[in-house]
Amino acid sequence: MSPRGWALLTLAGLGVALLVAALVLIPWQRPPAPRADQLAALRDLPTEQVERARQFRSALRPGGWTALGVGLLVALALGLTPLGSRLIELAGRPFGDHWIAQAVLGGLAVVLVADLVTLPFSAWRHSVLTRYGLATNGWGGWAVDLLKSYAVSAVIGAVALLGFYTVVRLAPRWWWAFGAAGAATLVVLLSFVLPVLVEPVFNRFTPMEPSPLRSQLMELAERDAVPVRDVLVADASRRTRAVNAYVSGFGPTRRVVVYDNLLREATPAEVTAVVAHELGHARDRDVLAGTLTGALGAAAAVVALYLIGSWPPLLRLAGVDSVAQPRAFGLLLALVTVAGLVFAPVQALMSRRVEARADAHALALTGDPAAFESMQRRLSTVNLSDPDPPRWEYLYSASHPSTVERIAAARAYARKVGR
Ligand SMILES: [Zn+2]
């Protein structure tokens, strides 16, 4: 069988593996959150708060969607016209057209151009966040964060580009197989490394100070049989007023992180509700599941890029002979961008289901639906989230159930256990 035949077979295998992983790991059946309870929850929220959140979201919307559209157009312009390949040649020229210069500098140049065209929209977003009092870092802090994230992406990107095009040179016929394995490995590696190496670039993490609340949280984790070495506090307040908590890493790098804002703003019972939700993620191994599906997805993407990228009309548009050339990186980026937009709603749906399960876990673990509900109100108030967002936007991009869904789930739970 030809490499192409093997690639088709591999892609089918990865597709089946992804489907099985999604079926097994994602809790498709969500706990009840009746619409009647949702509407009642919406009525219970202060009208002016809901109005303000909706104004804020409407203010963000035009820029957000335009940025998405412009980003897509530019990616297509770089990938489906010879613009991208010319830019890559240009980047390699001072280095005698060496393939490493084309692969790394050219690849990063293409990504940078694609990022820079959406920069005005990011700035505009920051101005809206500042106007509504959500951003606290000013333009200086915003610019520093931006440069840091460019630097982090450049380092990770350079390693990935160099690795990828080295493999292509060493195995011109079978690069897609090694590339797929490499992409999957990179996803797993980043899952371990990001919390330890990258998160500290943006925030300072300190172990939570000893307090009755801390003891309560550690006791909660113990009762939940989730080994948590520590609860870390992130100095998020230097950037935002938003409150949040998350769990990242797994195995030795697993940590529960709470924003300092959360500890300042919320009651201990509410913080407990949030941490109980995060423990749910840890207990159900959601980070591991996300990493596994991410790794399978990345491997499938490489094989799919190989197959789609060898379609002659595409190569002709991009002005390249083969998708494996560094000069064809623009084409790869365009395909990845389109795939990202197409699969966004699927990823959002899976995320919402996983989040709903963590909510159910928090309710069962704390047995305190009242605190859970007041936490949801607080999250929605402080973060200015639309408690009941437009359906299309929710379906396309919401990573979490809406505030009214989460409150409705708490109320349904309270009824079920008779609280
Ligand atoms: Zn969560």
Short mmCIF file of C-alpha atoms and ligand atoms in Angstrom, two decimals:
data_model
loop_
_atom_site.label_atom_id
_atom_site.label_comp_id
_atom_site.label_asym_id
_atom_site.label_seq_id
_atom_site.Cartn_x
_atom_site.Cartn_y
_atom_site.Cartn_z
CA MET A 1 0.00 0.00 0.00
CA SER A 2 1.20 3.54 -0.76
CA PRO A 3 1.91 6.09 2.00
CA ARG A 4 -1.28 7.81 0.90
CA GLY A 5 -3.28 4.61 1.44
CA TRP A 6 -1.74 4.18 4.86
CA ALA A 7 -2.51 7.80 5.68
CA LEU A 8 -6.17 7.30 4.79
CA LEU A 9 -6.29 4.18 6.94
CA THR A 10 -4.55 5.98 9.84
CA LEU A 11 -6.92 8.92 9.59
CA ALA A 12 -9.91 6.58 9.71
CA GLY A 13 -8.39 4.84 12.75
CA LEU A 14 -7.75 8.14 14.51
CA GLY A 15 -11.26 9.28 13.65
CA VAL A 16 -12.73 6.17 15.25
CA ALA A 17 -10.45 6.57 18.30
CA LEU A 18 -11.56 10.20 18.67
CA LEU A 19 -15.20 9.24 18.38
CA VAL A 20 -14.82 6.47 20.96
CA ALA A 21 -12.87 8.78 23.30
CA ALA A 22 -15.56 11.46 22.97
CA LEU A 23 -18.35 8.94 23.55
CA VAL A 24 -16.67 7.42 26.60
CA LEU A 25 -15.09 10.50 28.20
CA ILE A 26 -17.73 13.18 27.61
CA PRO A 27 -20.81 13.00 29.87
CA TRP A 28 -23.32 13.61 27.07
CA GLN A 29 -26.25 13.12 29.44
CA ARG A 30 -26.36 16.32 31.44
CA PRO A 31 -28.05 16.82 34.80
CA PRO A 32 -31.48 18.48 34.50
CA ALA A 33 -31.66 22.28 34.30
CA PRO A 34 -35.31 22.91 33.37
CA ARG A 35 -35.97 25.97 31.20
CA ALA A 36 -38.72 27.06 33.62
CA ASP A 37 -36.11 27.22 36.41
CA GLN A 38 -33.78 29.09 34.07
CA LEU A 39 -36.41 31.74 33.34
CA ALA A 40 -37.24 32.03 37.04
CA ALA A 41 -33.53 32.46 37.78
CA LEU A 42 -33.32 35.18 35.14
CA ARG A 43 -36.27 37.02 36.70
CA ASP A 44 -34.58 36.82 40.11
CA LEU A 45 -31.47 38.61 38.87
CA PRO A 46 -31.46 42.42 39.24
CA THR A 47 -32.68 43.93 35.93
CA GLU A 48 -30.01 46.62 35.81
CA GLN A 49 -27.29 44.00 36.28
CA VAL A 50 -28.61 41.89 33.41
CA GLU A 51 -28.89 45.04 31.26
CA ARG A 52 -25.33 46.10 32.02
CA ALA A 53 -23.96 42.63 31.24
CA ARG A 54 -25.89 42.60 27.94
CA GLN A 55 -24.63 46.07 27.02
CA PHE A 56 -21.09 44.94 27.74
CA ARG A 57 -21.45 41.79 25.66
CA SER A 58 -23.03 43.77 22.80
CA ALA A 59 -20.10 46.19 22.96
CA LEU A 60 -17.66 43.30 22.59
CA ARG A 61 -19.56 41.47 19.88
CA PRO A 62 -18.85 43.48 16.68
CA GLY A 63 -15.09 43.51 17.28
CA GLY A 64 -15.00 39.87 18.30
CA TRP A 65 -16.76 38.56 15.21
CA THR A 66 -14.98 40.96 12.88
CA ALA A 67 -11.65 39.78 14.27
CA LEU A 68 -12.70 36.20 13.56
CA GLY A 69 -13.65 37.10 9.98
CA VAL A 70 -10.54 39.18 9.33
CA GLY A 71 -8.34 36.47 10.83
CA LEU A 72 -9.93 33.91 8.51
CA LEU A 73 -9.56 36.13 5.42
CA VAL A 74 -5.91 36.83 6.13
CA ALA A 75 -5.17 33.15 6.80
CA LEU A 76 -6.84 32.31 3.47
CA ALA A 77 -4.91 35.07 1.71
CA LEU A 78 -1.65 33.72 3.11
CA GLY A 79 -2.49 30.10 2.32
CA LEU A 80 -4.54 30.13 -0.87
CA THR A 81 -2.49 32.71 -2.74
CA PRO A 82 1.30 32.80 -3.19
CA LEU A 83 1.52 35.61 -0.58
CA GLY A 84 2.43 33.23 2.23
CA SER A 85 5.10 31.39 0.27
CA ARG A 86 6.63 34.73 -0.83
CA LEU A 87 6.75 35.96 2.74
CA ILE A 88 8.53 32.74 3.77
CA GLU A 89 11.03 33.08 0.92
CA LEU A 90 11.68 36.65 2.00
CA ALA A 91 12.36 35.53 5.58
CA GLY A 92 14.84 32.92 4.35
CA ARG A 93 16.67 35.18 1.88
CA PRO A 94 19.18 36.80 4.31
CA PHE A 95 20.22 33.26 5.29
CA GLY A 96 20.88 32.03 1.77
CA ASP A 97 17.39 30.47 1.47
CA HIS A 98 18.40 27.86 4.03
CA TRP A 99 15.50 25.57 4.86
CA ILE A 100 15.85 26.13 8.62
CA ALA A 101 15.48 29.89 8.15
CA GLN A 102 12.48 29.37 5.89
CA ALA A 103 10.91 26.84 8.24
CA VAL A 104 11.39 28.71 11.52
CA LEU A 105 11.62 32.41 10.63
CA GLY A 106 9.27 32.10 7.67
CA GLY A 107 6.74 30.09 9.68
CA LEU A 108 6.85 32.54 12.57
CA ALA A 109 6.56 35.49 10.15
CA VAL A 110 3.37 34.02 8.69
CA VAL A 111 1.90 33.49 12.16
CA LEU A 112 2.96 36.99 13.21
CA VAL A 113 1.26 38.60 10.22
CA ALA A 114 -1.91 36.65 10.93
CA ASP A 115 -1.73 37.83 14.57
CA LEU A 116 -0.91 41.45 13.80
CA VAL A 117 -3.96 41.99 11.60
CA THR A 118 -6.22 41.13 14.53
CA LEU A 119 -4.17 43.21 16.98
CA PRO A 120 -6.36 46.34 16.55
CA PHE A 121 -9.36 44.23 17.56
CA SER A 122 -7.56 42.99 20.68
CA ALA A 123 -6.72 46.59 21.57
CA TRP A 124 -10.30 47.62 21.00
CA ARG A 125 -11.47 44.74 23.19
CA HIS A 126 -9.13 45.90 25.91
CA SER A 127 -10.58 49.41 25.69
CA VAL A 128 -14.10 47.99 26.17
CA LEU A 129 -12.95 45.90 29.14
CA THR A 130 -11.34 49.01 30.64
CA ARG A 131 -14.43 51.15 30.02
CA TYR A 132 -16.56 48.62 31.89
CA GLY A 133 -14.03 48.41 34.72
CA LEU A 134 -13.15 44.77 34.10
CA ALA A 135 -9.54 45.29 33.01
CA THR A 136 -7.29 46.79 35.65
CA ASN A 137 -3.87 46.58 33.99
CA GLY A 138 -3.87 49.68 31.76
CA TRP A 139 -2.28 49.83 28.34
CA GLY A 140 1.24 49.20 29.64
CA GLY A 141 0.22 45.95 31.32
CA TRP A 142 -1.77 44.95 28.27
CA ALA A 143 1.22 45.51 25.98
CA VAL A 144 3.56 43.59 28.30
CA ASP A 145 1.14 40.64 28.40
CA LEU A 146 0.90 40.73 24.63
CA LEU A 147 4.66 40.69 24.16
CA LYS A 148 5.00 37.87 26.68
CA SER A 149 2.41 35.78 24.86
CA TYR A 150 4.14 36.47 21.53
CA ALA A 151 7.45 35.39 23.08
CA VAL A 152 5.96 32.18 24.52
CA SER A 153 4.25 31.35 21.22
CA ALA A 154 7.47 32.08 19.31
CA VAL A 155 9.47 29.66 21.46
CA ILE A 156 6.89 26.86 21.27
CA GLY A 157 6.29 27.62 17.57
CA ALA A 158 9.99 27.57 16.70
CA VAL A 159 10.47 24.18 18.37
CA ALA A 160 7.39 22.76 16.63
CA LEU A 161 8.35 24.17 13.21
CA LEU A 162 11.95 22.99 13.44
CA GLY A 163 10.86 19.55 14.63
CA PHE A 164 8.21 19.22 11.96
CA TYR A 165 10.36 20.24 8.98
CA THR A 166 13.29 18.13 10.23
CA VAL A 167 11.00 15.10 10.19
CA VAL A 168 9.79 16.06 6.71
CA ARG A 169 13.39 16.09 5.45
CA LEU A 170 14.34 12.84 7.15
CA ALA A 171 11.24 10.94 6.02
CA PRO A 172 9.91 12.60 2.87
CA ARG A 173 7.33 9.87 2.26
CA TRP A 174 6.27 9.08 5.79
CA TRP A 175 6.59 12.45 7.52
CA TRP A 176 2.88 12.55 8.21
CA ALA A 177 3.15 9.44 10.42
CA PHE A 178 6.05 10.82 12.48
CA GLY A 179 4.48 14.27 12.41
CA ALA A 180 1.22 12.88 13.81
CA ALA A 181 3.07 11.08 16.61
CA GLY A 182 5.12 14.22 17.29
CA ALA A 183 2.05 16.47 17.41
CA ALA A 184 0.32 14.13 19.85
CA THR A 185 3.44 14.01 22.03
CA LEU A 186 3.71 17.79 21.97
CA VAL A 187 0.11 18.14 23.20
CA VAL A 188 0.79 15.77 26.10
CA LEU A 189 4.08 17.49 26.92
CA LEU A 190 2.53 20.96 26.89
CA SER A 191 -0.20 19.76 29.22
CA PHE A 192 2.50 18.91 31.79
CA VAL A 193 4.77 21.84 31.09
CA LEU A 194 2.41 24.80 30.57
CA PRO A 195 1.26 25.10 34.19
CA VAL A 196 4.79 24.92 35.51
CA LEU A 197 6.71 26.91 32.88
CA VAL A 198 4.24 29.16 31.10
CA GLU A 199 1.55 30.16 33.62
CA PRO A 200 4.19 31.77 35.92
CA VAL A 201 5.21 34.03 33.00
CA PHE A 202 1.84 35.76 33.29
CA ASN A 203 0.96 35.43 36.96
CA ARG A 204 2.47 34.89 40.34
CA PHE A 205 1.23 31.87 42.22
CA THR A 206 1.49 31.66 45.97
CA PRO A 207 0.24 28.87 48.21
CA MET A 208 -2.97 29.93 49.91
CA GLU A 209 -2.33 31.41 53.38
CA PRO A 210 -3.24 29.14 56.30
CA SER A 211 -6.80 30.03 57.31
CA PRO A 212 -9.99 28.25 58.33
CA LEU A 213 -11.02 28.46 54.66
CA ARG A 214 -7.82 26.80 53.48
CA SER A 215 -8.22 23.97 55.98
CA GLN A 216 -11.81 23.59 54.87
CA LEU A 217 -10.74 23.37 51.22
CA MET A 218 -8.02 20.81 51.93
CA GLU A 219 -10.49 18.81 53.99
CA LEU A 220 -12.94 19.01 51.10
CA ALA A 221 -10.31 17.63 48.70
CA GLU A 222 -9.49 14.84 51.12
CA ARG A 223 -13.15 13.93 51.53
CA ASP A 224 -13.38 13.90 47.74
CA ALA A 225 -10.35 11.57 47.54
CA VAL A 226 -8.60 13.99 45.20
CA PRO A 227 -4.92 14.32 46.03
CA VAL A 228 -4.26 18.07 45.97
CA ARG A 229 -0.93 19.11 47.33
CA ASP A 230 -1.87 22.73 47.55
CA VAL A 231 -4.34 25.40 46.64
CA LEU A 232 -2.55 28.21 44.82
CA VAL A 233 -3.63 31.82 44.62
CA ALA A 234 -2.96 33.70 41.37
CA ASP A 235 -2.44 37.48 41.45
CA ALA A 236 -5.08 37.96 38.75
CA SER A 237 -6.10 41.32 40.24
CA ARG A 238 -3.20 43.03 38.54
CA ARG A 239 -4.90 42.40 35.23
CA THR A 240 -8.60 41.99 35.78
CA ARG A 241 -11.48 42.30 38.20
CA ALA A 242 -12.89 38.99 36.98
CA VAL A 243 -13.17 36.10 39.43
CA ASN A 244 -12.27 32.57 38.47
CA ALA A 245 -10.61 29.33 39.48
CA TYR A 246 -9.26 26.45 37.46
CA VAL A 247 -7.42 23.18 37.66
CA SER A 248 -4.51 22.52 35.33
CA GLY A 249 -1.80 19.95 34.74
CA PHE A 250 -2.09 16.38 35.90
CA GLY A 251 -0.11 13.94 37.97
CA PRO A 252 2.75 15.80 39.67
CA THR A 253 1.86 19.13 38.05
CA ARG A 254 -1.81 19.15 38.99
CA ARG A 255 -2.93 22.20 40.89
CA VAL A 256 -6.08 24.01 41.90
CA VAL A 257 -5.68 27.73 41.27
CA VAL A 258 -8.02 30.42 42.60
CA TYR A 259 -7.87 34.09 41.62
CA ASP A 260 -7.02 36.47 44.45
CA ASN A 261 -10.12 38.44 43.37
CA LEU A 262 -12.26 35.43 44.19
CA LEU A 263 -10.93 35.23 47.74
CA ARG A 264 -11.47 38.97 48.16
CA GLU A 265 -14.97 39.13 46.70
CA ALA A 266 -16.69 35.86 47.55
CA THR A 267 -17.86 34.37 50.83
CA PRO A 268 -16.05 31.26 52.13
CA ALA A 269 -19.07 29.11 51.24
CA GLU A 270 -18.94 30.44 47.66
CA VAL A 271 -15.20 29.83 47.37
CA THR A 272 -15.85 26.29 48.60
CA ALA A 273 -18.47 25.85 45.87
CA VAL A 274 -15.97 26.97 43.22
CA VAL A 275 -13.18 24.74 44.51
CA ALA A 276 -15.62 21.81 44.73
CA HIS A 277 -16.33 22.37 41.02
CA GLU A 278 -12.59 22.31 40.28
CA LEU A 279 -12.18 19.14 42.35
CA GLY A 280 -14.87 17.64 40.13
CA HIS A 281 -12.62 18.27 37.13
CA ALA A 282 -9.71 16.63 38.92
CA ARG A 283 -11.76 13.67 40.07
CA ASP A 284 -13.22 12.99 36.65
CA ARG A 285 -9.77 13.44 35.10
CA ASP A 286 -11.07 16.13 32.78
CA VAL A 287 -7.59 17.55 32.13
CA LEU A 288 -6.36 14.08 31.20
CA ALA A 289 -9.40 13.53 28.97
CA GLY A 290 -8.87 16.92 27.33
CA THR A 291 -5.21 16.10 26.77
CA LEU A 292 -6.03 12.70 25.29
CA THR A 293 -8.66 14.02 22.87
CA GLY A 294 -6.36 16.96 22.09
CA ALA A 295 -3.50 14.56 21.27
CA LEU A 296 -5.72 12.39 19.05
CA GLY A 297 -7.09 15.50 17.38
CA ALA A 298 -3.61 16.89 16.73
CA ALA A 299 -2.45 13.58 15.23
CA ALA A 300 -5.55 13.39 13.03
CA ALA A 301 -5.00 17.00 11.96
CA VAL A 302 -1.46 16.27 10.74
CA VAL A 303 -2.62 13.28 8.69
CA ALA A 304 -5.57 15.26 7.32
CA LEU A 305 -3.23 18.13 6.39
CA TYR A 306 -1.05 15.68 4.48
CA LEU A 307 -4.03 14.28 2.59
CA ILE A 308 -5.84 17.55 1.87
CA GLY A 309 -2.57 19.38 1.30
CA SER A 310 -1.55 17.11 -1.55
CA TRP A 311 -4.58 18.14 -3.57
CA PRO A 312 -3.07 19.78 -6.70
CA PRO A 313 -5.52 22.73 -7.02
CA LEU A 314 -4.66 23.85 -3.46
CA LEU A 315 -0.93 23.58 -4.14
CA ARG A 316 -1.36 25.59 -7.33
CA LEU A 317 -3.23 28.33 -5.47
CA ALA A 318 -0.51 28.50 -2.82
CA GLY A 319 2.21 28.53 -5.49
CA VAL A 320 4.08 25.53 -4.04
CA ASP A 321 4.96 22.04 -5.32
CA SER A 322 4.33 20.13 -2.11
CA VAL A 323 2.64 20.75 1.21
CA ALA A 324 5.79 19.42 2.90
CA GLN A 325 7.87 22.43 1.82
CA PRO A 326 8.50 25.13 4.41
CA ARG A 327 7.14 27.54 1.76
CA ALA A 328 3.74 25.82 2.05
CA PHE A 329 3.32 26.68 5.73
CA GLY A 330 0.79 29.40 4.88
CA LEU A 331 -1.41 26.74 3.30
CA LEU A 332 -1.16 24.58 6.43
CA LEU A 333 -2.08 27.55 8.62
CA ALA A 334 -5.09 28.38 6.43
CA LEU A 335 -6.37 24.78 6.66
CA VAL A 336 -5.84 24.74 10.44
CA THR A 337 -7.67 28.06 10.81
CA VAL A 338 -10.67 26.82 8.84
CA ALA A 339 -10.72 23.56 10.82
CA GLY A 340 -10.56 25.52 14.09
CA LEU A 341 -13.62 27.58 13.12
CA VAL A 342 -15.53 24.52 11.91
CA PHE A 343 -14.85 22.46 15.03
CA ALA A 344 -15.31 25.31 17.53
CA PRO A 345 -18.98 24.51 18.24
CA VAL A 346 -18.18 20.82 18.80
CA GLN A 347 -15.42 21.71 21.25
CA ALA A 348 -17.70 24.19 22.99
CA LEU A 349 -20.44 21.56 23.35
CA MET A 350 -18.03 19.00 24.83
CA SER A 351 -16.67 21.63 27.19
CA ARG A 352 -20.17 22.61 28.36
CA ARG A 353 -21.04 18.98 29.10
CA VAL A 354 -17.86 18.49 31.12
CA GLU A 355 -18.51 21.75 33.00
CA ALA A 356 -22.09 20.69 33.80
CA ARG A 357 -20.72 17.46 35.29
CA ALA A 358 -18.27 19.42 37.46
CA ASP A 359 -21.18 21.57 38.64
CA ALA A 360 -23.15 18.44 39.58
CA HIS A 361 -20.08 17.22 41.45
CA ALA A 362 -19.80 20.51 43.34
CA LEU A 363 -23.45 20.32 44.38
CA ALA A 364 -23.15 16.73 45.57
CA LEU A 365 -19.83 17.34 47.37
CA THR A 366 -20.85 20.50 49.22
CA GLY A 367 -24.56 19.68 49.54
CA ASP A 368 -25.01 23.46 49.47
CA PRO A 369 -27.05 24.53 46.42
CA ALA A 370 -27.71 27.95 47.99
CA ALA A 371 -24.00 28.80 48.11
CA PHE A 372 -23.60 27.41 44.60
CA GLU A 373 -26.36 29.66 43.33
CA SER A 374 -25.03 32.78 45.03
CA MET A 375 -21.60 31.95 43.58
CA GLN A 376 -23.10 31.81 40.10
CA ARG A 377 -24.79 35.16 40.65
CA ARG A 378 -21.51 36.62 41.79
CA LEU A 379 -19.56 35.19 38.86
CA SER A 380 -22.11 36.64 36.48
CA THR A 381 -22.18 40.05 38.23
CA VAL A 382 -18.44 40.53 38.52
CA ASN A 383 -17.52 39.02 35.14
CA LEU A 384 -20.39 40.82 33.38
CA SER A 385 -21.47 37.63 31.65
CA ASP A 386 -24.87 37.58 29.98
CA PRO A 387 -26.82 35.20 32.26
CA ASP A 388 -28.89 33.96 29.30
CA PRO A 389 -26.87 34.69 26.15
CA PRO A 390 -28.17 34.59 22.55
CA ARG A 391 -28.66 31.01 21.45
CA TRP A 392 -26.42 31.13 18.35
CA GLU A 393 -23.53 32.63 20.27
CA TYR A 394 -23.98 30.13 23.08
CA LEU A 395 -23.99 27.20 20.65
CA TYR A 396 -20.96 28.45 18.74
CA SER A 397 -18.64 29.46 21.52
CA ALA A 398 -19.88 29.02 25.11
CA SER A 399 -17.41 26.85 27.03
CA HIS A 400 -19.64 26.80 30.13
CA PRO A 401 -23.36 26.40 30.70
CA SER A 402 -25.03 29.81 31.04
CA THR A 403 -25.57 31.35 34.46
CA VAL A 404 -29.30 30.61 34.37
CA GLU A 405 -28.61 27.00 33.35
CA ARG A 406 -26.20 26.58 36.24
CA ILE A 407 -28.63 28.12 38.71
CA ALA A 408 -31.47 25.99 37.31
CA ALA A 409 -29.31 22.87 37.78
CA ALA A 410 -28.72 23.89 41.41
CA ARG A 411 -32.43 24.40 41.97
CA ALA A 412 -33.31 21.07 40.35
CA TYR A 413 -30.69 19.43 42.58
CA ALA A 414 -32.12 21.15 45.69
CA ARG A 415 -35.59 19.86 44.83
CA LYS A 416 -34.28 16.36 44.27
CA VAL A 417 -32.53 16.13 47.65
CA GLY A 418 -35.28 18.13 49.41
CA ARG A 419 -33.25 21.16 50.53
ZN ZN B 1 -14.90 24.10 35.24
#
